[in-house]
XYZ file of C-alpha atoms in Angstrom:
498
model
C 0.000 0.000 0.000
C 2.797 2.315 0.945
C 4.597 1.331 -2.322
C 1.735 2.542 -4.489
C 1.434 5.733 -2.543
C 5.096 6.578 -3.097
C 4.850 5.827 -6.814
C 1.766 7.974 -7.185
C 3.450 10.932 -5.567
C 6.422 10.613 -7.929
C 4.125 10.490 -10.907
C 2.253 13.591 -9.833
C 5.541 15.389 -9.274
C 6.774 14.441 -12.723
C 3.449 15.475 -14.291
C 3.546 18.835 -12.544
C 7.156 19.346 -13.612
C 6.309 18.498 -17.219
C 3.380 20.859 -17.172
C 5.545 23.623 -15.729
C 8.253 23.066 -18.365
C 5.637 23.033 -21.151
C 4.138 26.234 -19.819
C 7.491 27.921 -19.756
C 8.250 26.727 -23.307
C 4.965 28.113 -24.521
C 5.496 31.345 -22.637
C 8.888 32.002 -24.262
C 8.608 30.160 -27.605
C 5.206 31.278 -28.918
C 6.197 34.911 -29.552
C 9.222 33.720 -31.530
C 7.139 31.221 -33.458
C 4.430 33.776 -34.036
C 6.994 36.303 -35.248
C 8.541 33.722 -37.513
C 5.125 32.730 -38.897
C 4.131 36.359 -39.590
C 7.448 36.987 -41.298
C 6.700 34.153 -43.659
C 4.749 36.570 -45.952
C 4.436 36.468 -49.745
C 7.209 38.353 -51.631
C 6.372 40.132 -54.950
C 7.532 43.074 -57.090
C 5.424 46.186 -57.675
C 5.997 48.035 -60.996
C 5.497 51.795 -61.493
C 5.697 53.756 -64.782
C 6.087 57.518 -64.437
C 5.004 57.298 -60.774
C 1.828 55.307 -61.458
C 1.495 51.693 -60.363
C 0.758 49.454 -63.314
C 0.962 45.940 -61.774
C 2.913 43.296 -59.850
C 5.265 40.482 -60.863
C 6.716 37.386 -59.208
C 10.296 38.513 -59.803
C 12.452 41.275 -61.216
C 13.156 39.056 -64.180
C 9.417 38.743 -64.916
C 9.012 42.524 -64.633
C 11.904 43.138 -67.055
C 10.512 40.597 -69.496
C 7.053 42.245 -69.432
C 8.624 45.678 -70.104
C 10.654 44.316 -73.030
C 7.540 42.660 -74.459
C 5.529 45.918 -74.206
C 8.292 47.865 -75.968
C 8.477 45.238 -78.683
C 4.750 45.390 -79.334
C 4.853 49.196 -79.627
C 7.814 49.022 -82.012
C 5.861 46.622 -84.203
C 2.994 49.090 -84.521
C 5.093 52.269 -84.727
C 8.343 51.293 -86.432
C 9.447 54.934 -86.726
C 9.007 56.072 -83.132
C 11.494 56.592 -80.369
C 10.783 56.266 -76.665
C 11.375 59.114 -74.334
C 12.856 57.237 -71.356
C 9.984 56.660 -68.914
C 10.496 56.595 -65.145
C 10.330 52.828 -64.636
C 10.570 51.498 -61.071
C 10.463 47.934 -59.599
C 9.791 47.821 -55.829
C 9.988 44.653 -53.702
C 6.982 44.154 -51.407
C 5.911 41.491 -48.831
C 2.393 40.740 -47.673
C 0.471 37.733 -46.402
C -1.353 37.779 -49.737
C -0.538 39.468 -53.067
C -2.363 40.065 -56.344
C 0.308 39.187 -58.897
C -0.304 39.419 -62.645
C 0.505 37.020 -65.394
C 3.229 38.068 -67.828
C 0.625 38.845 -70.486
C -1.504 40.968 -68.130
C 1.537 42.873 -66.879
C 2.777 43.452 -70.447
C -0.654 44.851 -71.442
C -0.640 47.227 -68.480
C 2.887 48.508 -69.214
C 2.052 48.779 -72.938
C -0.840 51.148 -72.138
C 1.243 53.247 -69.747
C 4.069 53.729 -72.296
C 1.872 55.580 -74.808
C 2.385 58.840 -72.929
C 6.171 58.447 -73.293
C 6.313 58.208 -77.094
C 7.444 60.892 -79.545
C 6.933 60.474 -83.293
C 10.241 61.270 -85.000
C 8.334 61.908 -88.228
C 6.757 65.026 -86.667
C 8.416 68.338 -85.954
C 7.624 71.927 -85.090
C 6.668 73.751 -88.295
C 5.009 77.032 -89.297
C 1.661 77.127 -91.073
C 0.948 80.197 -93.211
C -2.815 80.723 -93.516
C -4.077 82.907 -96.388
C -7.835 83.221 -95.815
C -8.887 79.571 -96.250
C -5.684 78.320 -97.930
C -2.577 77.110 -96.084
C 1.041 76.201 -96.760
C 3.495 74.893 -94.142
C 7.224 75.575 -93.934
C 9.979 74.285 -91.692
C 11.030 77.537 -90.007
C 10.177 81.191 -89.444
C 13.124 82.069 -91.691
C 11.448 80.124 -94.511
C 8.166 81.953 -93.853
C 9.923 85.319 -93.989
C 11.731 84.339 -97.217
C 8.480 83.228 -98.867
C 6.484 86.352 -97.961
C 9.337 88.667 -98.913
C 9.775 86.930 -102.245
C 6.078 87.365 -103.097
C 6.093 91.035 -102.020
C 9.286 91.905 -103.887
C 7.816 90.791 -107.223
C 6.058 94.158 -107.162
C 8.207 96.147 -104.724
C 11.275 95.927 -106.940
C 13.034 98.840 -105.188
C 12.568 97.109 -101.797
C 10.824 100.158 -100.351
C 9.047 97.992 -97.742
C 10.003 94.960 -95.652
C 7.849 92.150 -94.312
C 7.422 91.974 -90.531
C 6.361 88.911 -88.492
C 4.771 90.091 -85.254
C 4.351 87.695 -82.319
C 0.891 87.864 -80.739
C -0.159 87.110 -77.173
C -0.751 83.485 -78.134
C 2.401 81.393 -78.048
C 3.631 80.511 -81.545
C 1.172 82.796 -83.427
C 2.223 85.697 -85.642
C 0.576 88.431 -87.688
C 2.091 89.919 -90.848
C 2.660 93.595 -91.597
C 4.837 95.795 -93.797
C 7.251 98.484 -92.673
C 8.783 101.168 -94.837
C 12.511 100.648 -95.278
C 14.489 103.209 -93.324
C 16.953 105.183 -95.466
C 18.490 108.602 -94.973
C 17.179 111.517 -97.022
C 20.259 111.844 -99.284
C 20.102 108.183 -100.257
C 16.364 108.596 -100.889
C 16.973 111.424 -103.351
C 19.758 109.536 -105.165
C 17.577 106.419 -105.360
C 14.647 108.411 -106.744
C 16.834 110.035 -109.421
C 18.457 106.745 -110.458
C 15.090 104.985 -110.707
C 13.539 107.824 -112.703
C 11.027 108.693 -109.990
C 9.544 112.168 -110.083
C 9.106 114.391 -107.054
C 7.013 117.399 -106.137
C 7.278 120.024 -103.415
C 4.169 120.440 -101.288
C 2.935 123.765 -99.854
C 4.670 123.067 -96.526
C 7.997 122.570 -98.341
C 8.036 118.798 -98.017
C 9.432 117.011 -101.059
C 7.283 114.016 -102.019
C 8.747 111.355 -104.310
C 6.856 108.992 -106.518
C 6.832 105.420 -105.310
C 4.875 102.981 -103.189
C 2.654 104.664 -100.588
C 1.133 101.471 -99.155
C 1.476 97.730 -99.632
C -0.221 94.711 -98.120
C -1.513 91.247 -98.927
C -5.085 91.031 -100.217
C -5.711 87.978 -98.050
C -5.747 87.845 -94.262
C -2.327 86.271 -93.595
C -1.392 84.717 -90.241
C 1.363 82.326 -89.147
C 0.977 79.599 -86.514
C 3.452 77.194 -84.930
C 2.238 73.597 -85.387
C 3.418 70.026 -84.818
C 3.190 68.428 -88.220
C 4.346 65.328 -90.059
C 7.468 66.011 -92.098
C 5.638 64.900 -95.216
C 3.323 67.931 -94.866
C 6.175 70.468 -94.873
C 7.342 72.059 -98.146
C 10.400 74.089 -99.077
C 10.277 77.759 -100.056
C 10.394 77.139 -103.822
C 7.449 74.729 -103.704
C 5.470 77.071 -101.456
C 6.190 80.049 -103.732
C 4.960 78.158 -106.783
C 1.777 77.143 -104.948
C 0.828 80.589 -103.643
C 1.592 82.475 -106.889
C 0.042 80.021 -109.357
C -2.731 81.789 -111.285
C -6.259 80.523 -111.820
C -8.905 82.345 -113.811
C -11.649 84.033 -111.807
C -14.814 85.485 -113.323
C -15.889 88.908 -112.032
C -18.596 91.392 -112.942
C -17.050 94.788 -113.589
C -18.858 98.127 -113.468
C -17.778 100.387 -116.295
C -16.451 103.811 -115.286
C -17.069 107.019 -117.212
C -14.989 107.207 -120.383
C -13.851 103.568 -120.346
C -13.767 101.525 -123.522
C -13.266 97.855 -124.226
C -9.669 98.675 -125.178
C -8.913 100.605 -121.976
C -10.438 97.924 -119.726
C -8.460 95.230 -121.551
C -5.266 97.260 -121.090
C -5.823 97.863 -117.362
C -6.643 94.210 -116.696
C -3.890 92.917 -118.962
C -6.262 90.754 -120.986
C -7.003 90.487 -124.687
C -9.983 92.587 -125.768
C -11.182 89.649 -127.856
C -11.674 87.767 -124.594
C -13.972 90.545 -123.370
C -16.109 90.129 -126.483
C -16.108 86.351 -125.987
C -17.279 86.642 -122.381
C -19.875 89.334 -123.125
C -22.130 88.195 -125.933
C -24.088 91.470 -125.811
C -21.001 93.342 -127.036
C -19.478 93.555 -130.495
C -16.713 95.671 -132.030
C -19.177 98.537 -132.603
C -20.469 98.570 -128.996
C -20.009 101.718 -126.908
C -19.623 101.319 -123.158
C -21.535 103.649 -120.858
C -20.820 104.509 -117.240
C -22.473 102.052 -114.835
C -22.792 99.159 -117.291
C -21.713 95.746 -116.006
C -19.472 93.482 -118.063
C -17.891 90.114 -117.301
C -14.115 89.859 -117.018
C -11.824 86.892 -116.454
C -8.902 87.901 -114.248
C -6.043 85.848 -112.787
C -6.291 85.002 -109.081
C -3.594 83.632 -106.771
C -3.653 82.218 -103.238
C -1.487 85.140 -102.100
C -1.969 88.505 -103.801
C -0.171 91.817 -103.274
C -2.269 94.993 -103.146
C -0.297 98.159 -103.608
C -0.835 101.893 -104.038
C 1.799 103.908 -105.890
C 2.232 107.606 -106.376
C 3.007 108.119 -110.059
C 3.689 111.122 -112.264
C 3.375 110.715 -116.013
C 2.367 112.373 -119.283
C -0.683 110.956 -121.002
C -3.172 111.434 -123.765
C -6.594 111.638 -122.167
C -10.283 111.810 -122.960
C -12.584 114.097 -121.031
C -15.493 112.470 -119.161
C -18.257 111.802 -121.738
C -21.586 113.545 -121.636
C -24.469 111.032 -121.517
C -27.935 111.762 -122.854
C -30.921 109.435 -122.578
C -32.473 108.118 -125.776
C -35.970 106.908 -124.996
C -36.399 105.636 -128.552
C -33.471 103.197 -128.346
C -33.458 99.853 -126.569
C -31.521 99.425 -123.353
C -27.894 98.474 -124.036
C -27.886 100.260 -127.377
C -25.574 103.236 -126.987
C -24.496 105.561 -129.786
C -21.719 108.132 -130.079
C -23.338 111.429 -131.118
C -20.171 113.546 -131.016
C -16.642 112.130 -131.147
C -15.000 114.793 -129.028
C -11.211 115.102 -129.055
C -8.128 113.752 -127.294
C -6.075 116.037 -125.069
C -2.678 115.794 -123.356
C -1.749 116.389 -119.716
C 0.836 115.745 -117.005
C -0.718 113.795 -114.139
C 0.245 112.926 -110.578
C -1.988 110.131 -109.324
C -2.451 107.480 -106.658
C -2.688 104.253 -108.659
C -3.945 101.014 -107.066
C -2.733 97.594 -108.175
C -3.428 93.947 -107.421
C -0.512 91.720 -108.434
C 0.691 94.491 -110.724
C -2.698 94.896 -112.442
C -4.081 98.447 -112.324
C -7.445 98.534 -110.570
C -8.047 102.224 -109.811
C -6.566 105.675 -110.449
C -7.153 108.772 -108.326
C -5.697 111.938 -109.829
C -3.996 114.165 -107.233
C -2.788 116.853 -109.595
C -2.876 117.509 -113.335
C -1.462 120.085 -115.713
C -3.402 120.126 -118.977
C -1.332 120.887 -122.047
C -4.067 120.361 -124.648
C -7.768 120.364 -123.743
C -9.932 117.340 -124.551
C -13.443 117.884 -125.837
C -15.879 115.301 -124.330
C -17.729 112.701 -126.336
C -21.502 112.863 -126.375
C -23.091 109.409 -126.007
C -26.798 108.621 -126.212
C -27.883 105.783 -123.925
C -30.907 103.644 -124.846
C -33.628 103.395 -122.208
C -36.573 101.852 -124.084
C -38.216 98.590 -122.853
C -41.019 97.011 -124.911
C -42.857 95.196 -122.127
C -43.318 94.972 -118.379
C -40.767 92.135 -118.312
C -37.833 92.219 -120.678
C -35.967 89.227 -122.034
C -33.449 88.252 -119.321
C -30.926 86.542 -121.607
C -29.945 86.142 -125.224
C -30.245 82.466 -126.099
C -32.219 79.716 -127.790
C -35.645 78.964 -126.347
C -35.441 75.549 -124.676
C -39.051 75.039 -123.623
C -41.271 75.339 -120.578
C -40.258 73.353 -117.484
C -42.224 73.347 -114.208
C -44.004 76.617 -115.067
C -40.661 78.208 -115.867
C -38.761 78.793 -119.082
C -35.391 77.409 -120.164
C -33.170 79.451 -122.446
C -30.163 77.571 -123.784
C -27.225 79.947 -123.524
C -23.492 79.477 -123.611
C -21.682 79.314 -120.293
C -21.212 82.817 -118.852
C -23.760 84.528 -121.083
C -24.942 87.810 -119.539
C -28.221 87.690 -117.587
C -30.285 90.877 -117.138
C -33.010 91.958 -114.724
C -36.355 91.482 -116.463
C -37.766 94.560 -114.703
C -36.930 97.143 -112.073
C -36.993 95.846 -108.519
C -35.139 94.849 -105.345
C -32.919 91.764 -105.035
C -34.458 89.516 -102.348
C -32.382 86.337 -102.784
C -28.838 85.539 -103.894
C -26.785 82.365 -103.587
C -27.308 78.634 -103.803
C -30.961 77.541 -103.655
C -31.736 73.792 -103.885
C -32.041 72.476 -107.465
C -31.848 76.007 -108.876
C -28.113 76.090 -108.092
C -26.863 79.661 -107.878
C -30.020 81.747 -108.002
C -31.322 85.338 -107.845
C -34.828 86.498 -106.891
C -35.955 90.053 -107.721
C -39.163 91.435 -106.196
C -40.819 94.110 -108.328
C -42.989 97.105 -107.398
C -46.250 95.237 -108.115
C -45.231 92.361 -105.801
C -44.318 89.963 -108.595
C -41.055 88.034 -108.392
C -38.693 86.962 -111.149
C -36.294 84.087 -110.442
C -33.081 83.350 -112.332
C -31.573 79.880 -111.827
C -28.522 77.733 -112.769
C -26.275 80.816 -112.671
C -22.509 80.734 -112.878
C -21.580 84.131 -111.378
C -23.752 86.543 -109.400
C -23.156 90.283 -109.674
C -25.712 91.722 -107.228
C -26.316 91.444 -103.493
C -29.445 90.993 -101.412
C -31.195 94.316 -100.804
C -29.751 95.967 -103.925
C -32.092 97.951 -106.183
C -31.758 97.138 -109.876
C -33.109 98.685 -113.046
C -34.746 96.893 -115.953
C -32.102 95.489 -118.250
C -29.303 95.758 -115.675
C -26.674 93.027 -115.879
C -27.075 90.899 -112.733
C -25.311 87.581 -113.422
C -23.855 85.088 -115.875
C -25.644 81.959 -117.020
C -24.188 78.593 -116.067
C -25.037 74.980 -115.264
C -25.191 74.876 -111.463
C -27.791 72.900 -109.517
C -29.937 70.252 -111.196
C -28.884 71.080 -114.726
C -27.307 69.096 -117.568
C -26.137 71.908 -119.849
C -25.497 75.663 -119.727
C -28.736 77.615 -119.635
C -30.879 80.117 -117.761
C -33.963 78.882 -115.932
C -36.446 81.755 -115.521
C -39.619 81.858 -113.422
C -42.258 84.544 -112.898
C -44.320 84.543 -109.700
C -47.546 86.582 -109.492
C -49.690 86.584 -106.342
C -47.537 83.822 -104.865
C -47.905 81.353 -107.756
C -45.810 80.635 -110.814
C -47.212 81.634 -114.191
C -46.030 81.008 -117.728
C -43.479 83.803 -118.300
C -44.055 83.715 -122.066
C -47.454 85.343 -121.520
C -45.724 88.419 -120.122
C -42.381 88.583 -121.964
C -41.727 89.580 -125.539
């Protein structure tokens, strides 16, 4: 009995000792184990491009491979681009869990981020010259200056003015102006003598030389800095050819007092035969009267130089004609009643030019050597009916309550009666069209026009030239389509027109 009691006590003592040792182990070991377990986190690599996180990889090698793949894909799409070095960072991280990306996902993410770090080597800063709605682009401001100066100096042969490029408040934008070349007075006098320029002394004692008094471009010219593909940039020679290439432009010209077909042809530098060709109402016996409208074809360029020159010259001249109305003659039929005579005079004038073509002359001073006696011209005013024939052409039939007259392209079109222009411009199937409202409320309409010579709101007289015939709108051949509206409805014009 005593034996078992002793054994039991030893066993309890051993059990208590074991429990104490285990407790102490747990007390000291668990924190180390726990620390070791928590430190057993997942390691991964976070990737940033230009400071923005784009993904995570298992290793630096995977991150480098994804970057190389993204670059390769971009190079395949844009073979001619270079990369501006992006800020590319790989940062090691450790967490219990981590969202790592596959190589393909990481490559896609880097590929997207790299777009903002690409510069196209085929683009460069260039300078776009805008001339109204036309443009030409050069590589530098020096090229722009050379181009504009070259165009201007076609007509400013003495280099009296220089082109100026003026920076505006907007970065990279410039306006264009001209500045008179600064020379000292003695050089000015020598230059004037050598070039044959005349001079006059004004009342205040100032000596005024002939020469350019103003110069500018006809178009609104501005220059803007742009980023443009190299293929869109041209050299100065190519640009010069483009902006000075002529194309024919049809205009309606109002005859001034004393002008003849010959004088108009001379001023506009065109053959007088072309004037007859473009104005079927004229022949070699026709006499022009002040205020008549005729069609001219004049050259037009993308960039034109307008210039005013002070000129002194001797000329033969004709005094302003005297016009008398002839109520027995048809409109457009003018007759010379008295020939008058030619005189001679010395003139100082302000002469306006466009691309070297004289457009206007204002006489400042004249000294008459031989007087000119004026012509006397009778001007026909007679109209046979309320509505005159609007065009000279072959009758083509009635269409949709209107009348077609077959007429060559650019045949003159006249107002059928006195009235006010109430429509001009493109109008549906009529193409270019004019409406004139007359005093009795009726309306005449002129369709398929080629060129319009009146504006909305303008008052016109019967028989006044208002346009040229054409083939615009729903039209297969050159003609004039004419309608007459009475009380808001179309009527057959042939009932009212002779």
